[in-house]
Coordinates of C-alpha atoms in Angstrom, one line a residue:
Chain A
X1 CA -20.9 33.5 -28.0
X2 CA -20.2 34.3 -24.5
X3 CA -17.7 36.2 -22.5
X4 CA -16.1 34.9 -19.4
X5 CA -13.9 36.8 -17.0
X6 CA -13.0 40.3 -18.1
X7 CA -9.2 39.8 -18.1
X8 CA -6.3 40.3 -20.5
X9 CA -7.1 37.2 -22.5
X10 CA -10.8 37.9 -22.9
X11 CA -10.6 38.5 -26.6
X12 CA -9.2 35.0 -27.4
X13 CA -12.6 33.5 -26.7
X14 CA -14.3 35.9 -29.2
X15 CA -14.7 33.2 -31.9
X16 CA -13.9 29.6 -32.7
X17 CA -10.9 30.7 -34.8
X18 CA -9.3 33.0 -32.3
X19 CA -9.7 30.3 -29.6
X20 CA -8.2 27.7 -31.8
X21 CA -5.4 29.9 -32.8
X22 CA -4.6 30.7 -29.2
X23 CA -4.8 27.1 -27.9
X24 CA -2.7 25.7 -30.8
X25 CA -0.3 28.6 -30.3
X26 CA 0.6 27.5 -26.8
X27 CA 4.1 26.1 -26.7
X28 CA 4.3 22.3 -27.1
X29 CA 5.1 20.2 -24.0
X30 CA 8.5 18.6 -23.6
X31 CA 7.1 15.3 -22.5
X32 CA 10.5 13.8 -21.5
X33 CA 11.5 17.0 -19.6
X34 CA 8.1 17.2 -17.9
X35 CA 8.3 13.6 -16.6
X36 CA 11.9 14.0 -15.6
X37 CA 11.1 17.2 -13.7
X38 CA 8.1 15.5 -11.9
X39 CA 10.2 12.5 -11.1
X40 CA 13.1 14.6 -9.7
X41 CA 10.7 16.5 -7.5
X42 CA 9.5 13.1 -6.2
X43 CA 12.9 12.3 -4.7
X44 CA 12.8 15.0 -1.9
X45 CA 13.1 13.6 1.6
X46 CA 10.5 15.1 3.9
X47 CA 10.9 14.0 7.5
X48 CA 10.0 14.7 11.1
X49 CA 8.4 18.1 11.6
X50 CA 8.2 18.9 7.9
X51 CA 6.4 15.6 7.5
X52 CA 4.0 16.3 10.3
X53 CA 3.2 19.6 8.7
X54 CA 2.8 18.0 5.3
X55 CA 0.5 15.3 6.6
X56 CA -1.8 17.8 8.3
X57 CA -1.8 20.0 5.3
X58 CA -2.7 17.1 3.1
X59 CA -5.5 15.9 5.4
X60 CA -6.9 19.5 5.2
X61 CA -6.8 19.3 1.4
X62 CA -8.6 16.0 1.0
X63 CA -12.0 16.0 -0.9
X64 CA -13.2 12.9 0.7
X65 CA -15.0 11.2 -2.1
X66 CA -17.6 8.5 -2.6
X67 CA -18.9 8.1 -6.1
X68 CA -20.4 4.7 -6.3
X69 CA -23.7 3.4 -7.6
X70 CA -24.1 1.7 -4.2
X71 CA -23.8 4.9 -2.2
X72 CA -26.5 5.0 0.5
X73 CA -27.6 7.9 2.8
X74 CA -25.9 6.0 5.7
X75 CA -22.6 5.8 3.9
X76 CA -22.7 9.5 3.0
X77 CA -23.5 10.4 6.6
X78 CA -20.6 8.2 7.8
X79 CA -18.3 9.9 5.3
X80 CA -19.5 13.3 6.5
X81 CA -18.7 12.4 10.1
X82 CA -15.3 11.2 9.0
X83 CA -14.6 14.4 7.1
X84 CA -15.5 16.5 10.1
X85 CA -13.3 14.5 12.5
X86 CA -11.0 12.2 10.6
X87 CA -9.4 10.6 13.7
X88 CA -11.9 10.3 16.6
X89 CA -9.0 9.3 18.9
X90 CA -7.1 12.5 18.2
X91 CA -8.9 15.8 18.1
X92 CA -5.8 17.7 16.8
X93 CA -6.2 16.0 13.4
X94 CA -7.6 18.7 11.0
X95 CA -10.9 18.3 9.2
X96 CA -10.8 17.5 5.5
X97 CA -11.6 20.2 3.0
X98 CA -14.9 18.7 1.6
X99 CA -16.9 15.6 0.9
X100 CA -17.6 14.9 -2.7
X101 CA -20.8 13.1 -3.6
X102 CA -23.3 12.6 -6.4
X103 CA -26.0 15.4 -6.8
X104 CA -28.8 13.3 -5.2
X105 CA -26.7 12.9 -2.0
X106 CA -25.9 16.6 -1.6
X107 CA -28.7 17.3 0.9
X108 CA -27.7 14.3 3.0
X109 CA -24.0 15.3 3.0
X110 CA -24.9 18.9 3.8
X111 CA -26.8 17.8 6.9
X112 CA -23.9 15.5 7.9
X113 CA -21.3 18.3 7.9
X114 CA -23.5 21.0 9.2
X115 CA -21.8 23.4 11.6
X116 CA -18.3 22.5 10.5
X117 CA -16.0 24.2 7.9
X118 CA -16.2 21.1 5.7
X119 CA -17.7 21.9 2.3
X120 CA -19.9 19.7 0.2
X121 CA -18.8 19.2 -3.4
X122 CA -21.0 17.5 -6.0
X123 CA -20.0 16.0 -9.3
X124 CA -22.5 17.1 -12.0
X125 CA -23.0 17.4 -15.7
X126 CA -23.6 13.7 -16.3
X127 CA -20.5 12.6 -14.5
X128 CA -18.3 10.7 -15.3
X129 CA -18.9 10.4 -19.1
X130 CA -20.4 13.8 -19.7
X131 CA -22.5 12.3 -22.4
X132 CA -25.8 14.1 -22.0
X133 CA -27.5 17.1 -23.7
X134 CA -26.5 20.5 -22.3
X135 CA -30.0 21.1 -20.8
X136 CA -29.7 17.9 -18.8
X137 CA -26.2 18.8 -17.6
X138 CA -27.4 22.3 -16.5
X139 CA -30.4 20.9 -14.7
X140 CA -28.0 18.5 -12.9
X141 CA -25.9 21.5 -11.8
X142 CA -28.9 23.6 -10.7
X143 CA -30.3 20.7 -8.6
X144 CA -27.0 20.2 -6.9
X145 CA -26.6 23.9 -6.1
X146 CA -30.1 24.2 -4.9
X147 CA -29.5 21.3 -2.6
X148 CA -26.7 23.2 -1.0
X149 CA -23.5 22.2 -2.8
X150 CA -20.6 24.6 -2.2
X151 CA -18.6 23.3 -5.1
X152 CA -19.5 21.7 -8.4
X153 CA -17.2 19.2 -10.1
X154 CA -18.1 19.2 -13.8
X155 CA -16.7 17.0 -16.6
X156 CA -15.8 18.5 -20.0
X157 CA -17.1 17.1 -23.2
X158 CA -14.0 15.1 -24.2
X159 CA -15.6 14.1 -27.5
X160 CA -16.0 17.7 -28.5
X161 CA -12.6 18.6 -27.2
X162 CA -10.8 15.8 -29.1
X163 CA -12.8 16.6 -32.3
X164 CA -11.4 20.1 -32.0
X165 CA -14.7 21.8 -31.2
X166 CA -13.1 24.0 -28.5
X167 CA -15.7 26.7 -28.5
X168 CA -18.4 24.2 -27.7
X169 CA -16.4 23.0 -24.7
X170 CA -15.8 26.6 -23.7
X171 CA -19.4 27.7 -23.9
X172 CA -20.5 24.6 -22.0
X173 CA -18.2 25.5 -19.1
X174 CA -19.4 29.1 -19.2
X175 CA -23.0 27.9 -19.1
X176 CA -22.3 25.6 -16.1
X177 CA -20.4 28.5 -14.4
X178 CA -23.5 30.6 -14.8
X179 CA -25.7 27.9 -13.4
X180 CA -23.3 27.7 -10.4
X181 CA -23.9 31.4 -9.8
X182 CA -22.1 32.9 -6.8
X183 CA -23.1 30.0 -4.5
X184 CA -20.7 27.4 -5.7
X185 CA -17.1 27.3 -6.9
X186 CA -16.6 25.4 -10.2
X187 CA -14.1 22.6 -10.7
X188 CA -13.5 21.5 -14.2
X189 CA -12.5 17.9 -14.8
X190 CA -10.5 17.2 -18.0
X191 CA -10.1 13.4 -17.6
X192 CA -6.5 13.7 -18.6
X193 CA -6.3 9.9 -19.1
X194 CA -8.6 10.4 -22.2
X195 CA -6.8 13.4 -23.6
X196 CA -4.0 11.3 -25.1
X197 CA -1.2 14.0 -25.1
X198 CA 0.4 16.5 -22.8
X199 CA -0.2 19.2 -25.4
X200 CA -4.0 18.4 -25.1
X201 CA -3.8 18.7 -21.3
X202 CA -2.1 22.1 -21.6
X203 CA -4.8 23.3 -24.1
X204 CA -7.6 21.9 -21.9
X205 CA -6.1 23.7 -18.9
X206 CA -6.1 27.1 -20.6
X207 CA -9.5 26.4 -22.1
X208 CA -10.9 25.7 -18.7
X209 CA -9.3 28.8 -17.1
X210 CA -10.4 31.1 -20.0
X211 CA -14.0 29.8 -19.5
X212 CA -14.0 30.8 -15.8
X213 CA -13.1 27.6 -13.9
X214 CA -12.3 28.2 -10.3
X215 CA -10.4 24.9 -10.1
X216 CA -9.0 22.6 -12.8
X217 CA -9.0 18.9 -11.9
X218 CA -7.2 16.0 -13.6
X219 CA -9.6 13.1 -13.6
X220 CA -12.8 11.5 -12.5
X221 CA -11.1 8.5 -10.9
X222 CA -13.1 6.2 -13.2
X223 CA -10.5 5.5 -15.9
X224 CA -7.2 3.6 -16.0
X225 CA -4.9 6.6 -15.8
X226 CA -5.7 9.2 -13.3
X227 CA -3.7 11.9 -11.5
X228 CA 0.1 11.6 -12.0
X229 CA 2.8 14.0 -10.8
X230 CA 3.6 14.9 -14.4
X231 CA 0.1 15.9 -15.5
X232 CA -0.4 17.8 -12.2
X233 CA 2.9 19.6 -12.7
X234 CA 1.7 20.6 -16.2
X235 CA -1.6 22.0 -14.9
X236 CA 0.2 23.8 -12.1
X237 CA 2.5 25.4 -14.7
X238 CA -0.7 26.5 -16.5
X239 CA -2.3 28.1 -13.5
X240 CA 1.0 29.8 -12.7
X241 CA 1.3 31.3 -16.2
X242 CA -2.4 32.2 -16.2
X243 CA -2.0 34.2 -13.0
X244 CA 1.1 35.9 -14.4
X245 CA -0.9 37.1 -17.4
X246 CA -4.3 37.8 -15.9
X247 CA -3.8 38.2 -12.2
X248 CA -6.5 35.6 -11.6
X249 CA -5.6 32.6 -9.3
X250 CA -7.0 29.2 -10.1
X251 CA -7.0 26.1 -8.0
X252 CA -5.8 22.6 -9.0
X253 CA -7.1 19.3 -7.9
X254 CA -5.5 16.0 -8.8
X255 CA -7.9 13.1 -8.3
X256 CA -7.8 9.4 -8.5
X257 CA -4.9 7.0 -7.9
X258 CA -3.3 8.9 -5.0
X259 CA -3.4 6.4 -2.2
X260 CA -0.4 6.8 0.0
X261 CA 1.1 9.6 2.2
X262 CA 4.3 9.3 0.2
X263 CA 2.4 10.1 -3.0
X264 CA 0.5 13.0 -1.4
X265 CA 3.7 14.6 -0.1
X266 CA 5.3 14.3 -3.6
X267 CA 2.4 16.3 -5.0
X268 CA 2.8 18.9 -2.3
X269 CA 6.5 19.2 -3.2
X270 CA 5.4 19.7 -6.8
X271 CA 3.0 22.4 -5.8
X272 CA 5.5 24.3 -3.6
X273 CA 8.2 24.1 -6.3
X274 CA 6.0 25.1 -9.2
X275 CA 3.5 27.7 -7.9
X276 CA 4.8 28.3 -4.4
X277 CA 3.2 28.8 -1.1
X278 CA 0.2 30.7 -2.4
X279 CA -1.3 27.4 -3.4
X280 CA -0.4 25.5 -0.2
X281 CA -3.9 26.0 1.1
X282 CA -7.1 24.0 0.7
X283 CA -8.7 27.0 -1.0
X284 CA -6.3 26.4 -3.9
X285 CA -5.2 22.8 -3.9
X286 CA -7.1 19.6 -3.2
X287 CA -6.7 15.9 -3.4
X288 CA -9.7 14.0 -4.8
X289 CA -9.3 10.7 -2.9
X290 CA -10.9 8.2 -0.5
X291 CA -8.4 5.7 0.7
X292 CA -5.6 8.3 0.9
X293 CA -7.1 9.7 4.1
X294 CA -6.7 6.5 6.0
X295 CA -3.0 6.2 5.0
X296 CA -2.5 9.8 6.1
X297 CA -4.1 9.1 9.5
X298 CA -2.0 5.9 10.0
X299 CA 1.2 7.9 9.2
X300 CA 0.0 10.6 11.6
X301 CA -0.5 8.0 14.3
X302 CA 3.0 6.6 13.6
X303 CA 4.5 10.1 14.1
X304 CA 2.7 10.6 17.3
X305 CA 3.3 7.2 18.9
X306 CA 6.5 5.9 17.2
X307 CA 4.7 2.7 16.4
X308 CA 3.5 1.6 13.0
X309 CA -0.3 1.7 12.9
X310 CA -2.6 -0.6 11.0
X311 CA -6.0 -0.5 9.2
X312 CA -7.7 -1.7 12.4
X313 CA -7.1 1.7 13.9
X314 CA -8.8 3.8 11.3
X315 CA -12.4 3.7 10.1
X316 CA -13.5 1.7 7.1
X317 CA -15.3 4.1 4.8
Chain B
X1 CA 37.5 -25.1 -24.2
X2 CA 40.9 -25.8 -22.9
X3 CA 41.7 -26.3 -19.3
X4 CA 43.5 -23.0 -19.3
X5 CA 40.5 -20.9 -20.3
X6 CA 38.4 -22.6 -17.6
X7 CA 40.9 -21.7 -15.0
X8 CA 40.8 -18.1 -16.1
X9 CA 37.0 -17.9 -15.8
X10 CA 35.9 -15.4 -13.2
X11 CA 33.2 -16.8 -10.9
X12 CA 29.9 -15.0 -10.8
X13 CA 29.0 -13.7 -7.3
X14 CA 25.4 -13.8 -6.2
X15 CA 23.7 -10.7 -5.0
X16 CA 21.5 -11.9 -2.1
X17 CA 18.3 -9.9 -1.8
X18 CA 15.3 -9.7 0.4
X19 CA 12.1 -11.5 -0.4
X20 CA 9.1 -9.2 0.2
X21 CA 5.7 -9.4 -1.4
X22 CA 6.9 -12.0 -3.9
X23 CA 9.6 -9.7 -5.2
X24 CA 13.3 -9.6 -4.5
X25 CA 14.1 -6.0 -3.4
X26 CA 17.3 -4.6 -1.9
X27 CA 17.0 -3.1 1.5
X28 CA 15.2 0.3 1.2
X29 CA 18.1 1.8 3.2
X30 CA 20.6 0.6 0.6
X31 CA 22.7 -0.9 3.3
X32 CA 24.4 -4.3 3.3
X33 CA 26.6 -6.2 5.8
X34 CA 29.3 -8.9 5.4
X35 CA 28.4 -12.5 5.8
X36 CA 31.3 -14.8 6.6
X37 CA 31.7 -18.5 7.1
X38 CA 31.4 -19.9 10.5
X39 CA 34.3 -22.3 10.9
X40 CA 34.8 -23.0 14.6
X41 CA 38.7 -22.8 14.7
X42 CA 39.1 -20.0 12.1
X43 CA 36.2 -18.1 13.6
X44 CA 37.9 -17.9 16.9
X45 CA 41.0 -16.6 15.3
X46 CA 39.0 -13.9 13.3
X47 CA 39.8 -15.5 9.9
X48 CA 36.3 -16.0 8.6
X49 CA 36.1 -16.2 4.9
X50 CA 33.9 -13.7 3.2
X51 CA 30.8 -15.3 1.6
X52 CA 28.5 -12.5 0.4
X53 CA 27.0 -9.1 1.3
X54 CA 23.5 -9.5 2.6
X55 CA 20.9 -6.7 2.8
X56 CA 20.9 -4.9 6.2
X57 CA 17.2 -4.3 6.5
X58 CA 15.7 -1.2 8.1
X59 CA 12.4 -0.7 9.9
X60 CA 10.9 0.5 6.7
X61 CA 11.7 -2.9 5.1
X62 CA 9.9 -4.4 8.1
X63 CA 6.9 -2.1 7.5
X64 CA 6.7 -3.0 3.8
X65 CA 6.9 -6.7 4.7
X66 CA 4.0 -6.3 7.1
X67 CA 1.9 -4.6 4.4
X68 CA 2.7 -7.4 2.0
X69 CA 1.9 -10.1 4.5
X70 CA -1.4 -8.4 5.4
X71 CA -2.3 -8.2 1.7
X72 CA -1.6 -11.9 1.3
X73 CA -3.5 -13.0 4.4
X74 CA -7.0 -13.0 2.9
X75 CA -6.1 -15.2 0.0
X76 CA -3.8 -17.6 1.9
X77 CA -6.1 -18.1 4.9
X78 CA -9.1 -18.4 2.6
X79 CA -7.4 -21.1 0.5
X80 CA -8.5 -24.7 1.3
X81 CA -6.3 -26.5 3.7
X82 CA -5.8 -29.2 1.1
X83 CA -4.6 -26.5 -1.4
X84 CA -2.1 -25.2 1.2
X85 CA -0.8 -28.7 1.8
X86 CA -0.2 -29.2 -1.9
X87 CA 1.7 -25.9 -2.1
X88 CA 3.9 -26.7 0.9
X89 CA 4.6 -30.1 -0.6
X90 CA 5.6 -28.3 -3.8
X91 CA 8.1 -26.3 -1.8
X92 CA 9.7 -29.6 -0.7
X93 CA 9.9 -30.7 -4.3
X94 CA 11.6 -27.5 -5.3
X95 CA 14.1 -27.8 -2.4
X96 CA 14.9 -31.4 -3.4
X97 CA 16.0 -30.1 -6.8
X98 CA 18.3 -27.4 -5.3
X99 CA 19.6 -29.6 -2.6
X100 CA 23.3 -29.2 -3.6
X101 CA 23.1 -25.4 -3.4
X102 CA 21.6 -25.5 0.1
X103 CA 24.1 -28.1 1.3
X104 CA 26.8 -25.8 0.2
X105 CA 25.3 -22.8 1.9
X106 CA 24.4 -24.5 5.1
X107 CA 28.0 -26.0 5.3
X108 CA 29.4 -22.5 4.9
X109 CA 26.9 -20.9 7.2
X110 CA 27.3 -23.3 10.1
X111 CA 30.8 -24.6 9.7
X112 CA 29.6 -28.2 9.0
X113 CA 31.1 -30.9 6.9
X114 CA 29.4 -31.6 3.6
X115 CA 27.8 -34.8 5.0
X116 CA 26.5 -33.2 8.1
X117 CA 25.1 -30.3 6.1
X118 CA 23.4 -32.7 3.7
X119 CA 21.8 -34.4 6.7
X120 CA 20.5 -31.0 7.8
X121 CA 19.1 -30.1 4.4
X122 CA 17.4 -33.5 4.1
X123 CA 15.8 -33.1 7.5
X124 CA 14.6 -29.6 6.4
X125 CA 13.0 -31.0 3.3
X126 CA 11.3 -33.7 5.4
X127 CA 10.0 -31.1 7.8
X128 CA 8.3 -29.2 4.9
X129 CA 6.6 -32.5 3.9
X130 CA 5.6 -33.2 7.5
X131 CA 3.9 -29.8 7.9
X132 CA 2.4 -30.0 4.4
X133 CA 0.6 -33.1 5.7
X134 CA -0.7 -31.3 8.8
X135 CA -2.5 -28.5 6.9
X136 CA -5.8 -30.4 6.6
X137 CA -5.5 -32.5 9.8
X138 CA -4.8 -29.9 12.5
X139 CA -8.4 -28.9 12.5
X140 CA -9.4 -32.5 13.4
X141 CA -6.9 -32.6 16.3
X142 CA -7.6 -29.3 17.9
X143 CA -11.2 -28.7 16.7
X144 CA -14.4 -30.7 16.4
X145 CA -17.8 -31.0 18.1
X146 CA -17.9 -30.4 21.9
X147 CA -20.4 -32.1 24.2
X148 CA -22.7 -29.6 25.8
X149 CA -25.7 -29.9 28.2
X150 CA -28.4 -28.5 26.0
X151 CA -30.1 -28.8 22.6
X152 CA -27.1 -27.4 20.7
X153 CA -24.5 -28.5 18.2
X154 CA -21.3 -27.0 19.6
X155 CA -18.4 -27.0 17.2
X156 CA -14.9 -25.6 17.5
X157 CA -12.6 -24.9 14.6
X158 CA -9.1 -23.4 14.6
X159 CA -8.5 -20.2 12.6
X160 CA -5.2 -18.6 11.8
X161 CA -4.1 -15.6 14.0
X162 CA -3.1 -13.3 11.2
X163 CA 0.3 -11.7 10.4
X164 CA 3.0 -13.4 12.4
X165 CA 6.5 -12.0 12.9
X166 CA 9.1 -14.8 13.2
X167 CA 12.6 -14.3 14.6
X168 CA 14.3 -17.4 13.2
X169 CA 16.8 -19.3 15.4
X170 CA 20.3 -17.8 15.3
X171 CA 22.3 -21.0 15.3
X172 CA 20.4 -23.4 13.0
X173 CA 20.3 -21.3 9.8
X174 CA 18.1 -23.6 7.7
X175 CA 16.5 -26.5 9.6
X176 CA 15.7 -24.1 12.5
X177 CA 14.3 -21.5 10.1
X178 CA 12.0 -23.9 8.4
X179 CA 11.0 -25.5 11.8
X180 CA 9.6 -22.2 12.9
X181 CA 8.3 -20.9 9.6
X182 CA 6.5 -23.9 8.2
X183 CA 4.1 -24.3 11.2
X184 CA 3.1 -20.7 10.9
X185 CA 2.1 -20.7 7.3
X186 CA 0.7 -24.3 7.3
X187 CA -2.3 -23.2 9.3
X188 CA -3.0 -20.1 7.1
X189 CA -1.1 -17.3 8.8
X190 CA 1.3 -15.1 6.8
X191 CA 4.8 -14.5 8.0
X192 CA 7.5 -11.9 8.2
X193 CA 10.7 -13.8 9.0
X194 CA 13.9 -12.3 10.3
X195 CA 16.7 -14.6 9.2
X196 CA 19.6 -15.7 11.4
X197 CA 21.7 -12.6 11.8
X198 CA 25.1 -14.2 11.2
X199 CA 24.0 -16.8 8.7
X200 CA 21.1 -15.4 6.6
X201 CA 22.1 -16.8 3.2
X202 CA 20.1 -20.1 3.3
X203 CA 17.0 -18.1 4.4
X204 CA 17.4 -15.6 1.5
X205 CA 17.9 -18.5 -1.0
X206 CA 14.7 -20.1 0.5
X207 CA 12.9 -17.0 -0.8
X208 CA 13.9 -18.0 -4.3
X209 CA 12.4 -21.5 -3.8
X210 CA 9.2 -20.1 -2.3
X211 CA 8.8 -17.7 -5.3
X212 CA 8.8 -20.7 -7.7
X213 CA 6.6 -23.0 -5.6
X214 CA 3.1 -21.5 -6.1
X215 CA 3.3 -19.8 -2.7
X216 CA 1.5 -16.5 -3.3
X217 CA 3.7 -13.5 -2.9
X218 CA 3.6 -11.9 0.6
X219 CA 2.7 -15.2 2.4
X220 CA 6.4 -15.4 3.5
X221 CA 8.6 -12.3 3.6
X222 CA 12.3 -12.8 4.4
X223 CA 14.4 -10.0 5.9
X224 CA 18.0 -10.2 6.8
X225 CA 20.0 -7.8 9.1
X226 CA 20.3 -7.0 12.8
X227 CA 17.6 -9.0 14.6
X228 CA 17.2 -6.5 17.3
X229 CA 16.9 -3.6 14.9
X230 CA 14.2 -5.2 12.7
X231 CA 12.3 -7.0 15.5
X232 CA 11.7 -3.8 17.6
X233 CA 9.3 -2.1 15.0
X234 CA 7.7 -5.5 14.3
X235 CA 6.9 -6.1 18.0
X236 CA 5.4 -2.6 18.3
X237 CA 3.6 -2.8 15.0
X238 CA -0.2 -2.5 15.4
X239 CA -0.9 -4.6 12.4
X240 CA 1.1 -7.6 13.5
X241 CA -1.0 -10.2 15.3
X242 CA 1.6 -12.4 16.8
X243 CA 5.4 -12.8 17.3
X244 CA 7.6 -15.9 17.6
X245 CA 10.7 -14.9 19.6
X246 CA 12.7 -18.1 18.8
X247 CA 15.8 -16.1 17.6
X248 CA 15.9 -13.6 20.5
X249 CA 18.1 -13.8 23.6
X250 CA 16.6 -13.3 27.1
X251 CA 17.1 -9.5 27.2
X252 CA 15.8 -8.9 23.7
X253 CA 12.9 -11.2 24.2
X254 CA 11.8 -9.3 27.4
X255 CA 11.9 -6.0 25.5
X256 CA 10.0 -7.3 22.6
X257 CA 7.4 -8.9 24.8
X258 CA 6.7 -5.6 26.5
X259 CA 6.4 -3.9 23.1
X260 CA 4.1 -6.6 21.8
X261 CA 1.7 -6.3 24.8
X262 CA 0.5 -2.9 23.4
X263 CA -1.9 -4.5 20.9
X264 CA -2.2 -7.8 22.7
X265 CA -0.1 -9.8 20.2
X266 CA 0.3 -13.5 20.8
X267 CA 3.8 -14.1 21.9
X268 CA 5.7 -17.4 21.7
X269 CA 8.6 -17.1 24.1
X270 CA 12.0 -18.6 23.1
X271 CA 12.3 -22.2 24.2
X272 CA 15.7 -23.9 24.4
X273 CA 16.1 -26.4 21.5
X274 CA 19.0 -28.7 21.5
X275 CA 18.2 -30.6 18.4
X276 CA 16.1 -29.1 15.7
X277 CA 15.9 -32.4 13.9
X278 CA 13.8 -33.9 16.8
X279 CA 10.1 -34.5 16.1
X280 CA 8.5 -31.1 16.8
X281 CA 4.9 -32.0 17.7
X282 CA 2.0 -29.6 17.0
X283 CA 2.8 -26.9 19.5
X284 CA 4.2 -24.5 17.0
X285 CA 1.1 -24.7 14.9
X286 CA -1.4 -24.3 17.8
X287 CA 0.6 -21.3 19.2
X288 CA -0.7 -19.2 16.2
X289 CA -4.3 -20.5 16.0
X290 CA -7.5 -18.9 17.4
X291 CA -10.4 -21.2 18.3
X292 CA -13.7 -20.2 16.9
X293 CA -16.7 -22.0 18.6
X294 CA -20.2 -22.0 17.1
X295 CA -23.4 -22.8 19.0
X296 CA -26.2 -24.0 16.8
X297 CA -29.7 -25.0 18.1
X298 CA -30.6 -28.5 17.2
X299 CA -34.3 -27.7 17.2
X300 CA -36.9 -30.1 18.7
X301 CA -36.0 -33.8 18.3
X302 CA -38.3 -35.8 16.1
X303 CA -39.8 -39.2 16.8
X304 CA -36.7 -40.9 15.6
X305 CA -34.7 -39.0 18.3
X306 CA -33.1 -36.8 15.7
X307 CA -34.2 -33.6 14.0
X308 CA -32.4 -34.5 10.8

């Protein structure tokens, strides 16, 4: 049994039964209402100066990601250079928040972004499936932190979660948080596409926050359904309610499937309307994406020149 | 059914829509404009008969069309020339089956008698067939081995330019349209076409034919609306490789040519065409081809005089 943050809800993690009672006591999600709300927030028209602001904010929130078996040191270095200076032809374009790589690439990435504010995030804990013994997951995390990772993106054990073994999931997050120490912020990935219901996403959000996550993240980007405005809205409501009850602010990171500037701006509207300006900062909100950045840059060039840009004018990852 | 009930039947009006990326969207802007018949006498008196509302495309429709055309380019340019020829011939087959509809639309659009409109449509179908035949022959006419003074094979082959914006002729709503569109796609380019501003209906109906002729979505994208409004963002677009100004007047053509210079687009200036039914030649195909030339060492010649 372990204790996470010393906040007002600390006692609910005291035992399996209290945790279960708390998570199942959360109000059910009105799925139709949630999707309608998310859809209605997606209809806002963001133009001209507001659009320019949103594009720069979105660029500064991107966790530029490469999570392929074929990643080479050269590709990671190229990605780092792009994160530091996304548009080499325009120095006013902000840097991205972080690069996100596998643990064995952390040192390479760290060197590539040295001297810039860009952070290095590493997925760990047997990403993306999370199917490995706890000792292996913790070793994975420690290696990444030792190599210099500023942020760790862990996956929860969806099998245990779906089987109802909430305390196991909780204790695993607590153990990973300990392994991160003070050096790295912890993002907890729920893989919402595998959790089946909105009720489960709400429970997982609270479970992650109770266990000490610094960020809650929708997906790995490796399954069919990734971040959607609806599941991100639901998680934003959870962090809003959690701060109201405990005073602790938690970040949110939608990841996977966000490819266009239009999509990104819709997410920013959802953030602003749900949790407010406190979260409109890359310390509290991130986009896990790779192709999104190029579309943001092309839209940025369009605003600057008045001409539609094309993929010939941004770097290929 | 009695005669009376047939008389009472309300006719079903057609909602003309754009053809972009293999789909039939309305204009993103939600705007439409009135399309009327062009009958010379009544037109002068301002008594044109209303035909339909056509979508009034915006620059965002143009942008979406370019994205669709770019996406389709790899597949279409990579298809064998023979396959492209089969598909274009298929377009002619589909047109033949819908001839009466097009005769009707062309007659209304251009103020022609039924027989003259029928002649136009037949010439149009024949033009598709003609260009369908050219797909796998153009390379033999404008490419091939070159004589060089050295131990090299030197071979040139034509390759498609890329995404081509096409301003269809304003007067000839169907034959003119196909005469500028078919040569662009026959060689493997993909196209964004702006239909004749006053008479866009045959072009929009052509989209329905293309959608059912195995032409991959995005290879041809048809926009209707104000030519000047849609052409300006296309001419300035950094991801458009060439522009055919057939439907632009002198003033507009000059503006568009200046805008197109920014990313070194190929520009085909408007050329006066009196009779679109005349044999076109290969100029409109070669205007949107790039020549790739390969040098390959022959190696030392063997005793037979050949290294192979």
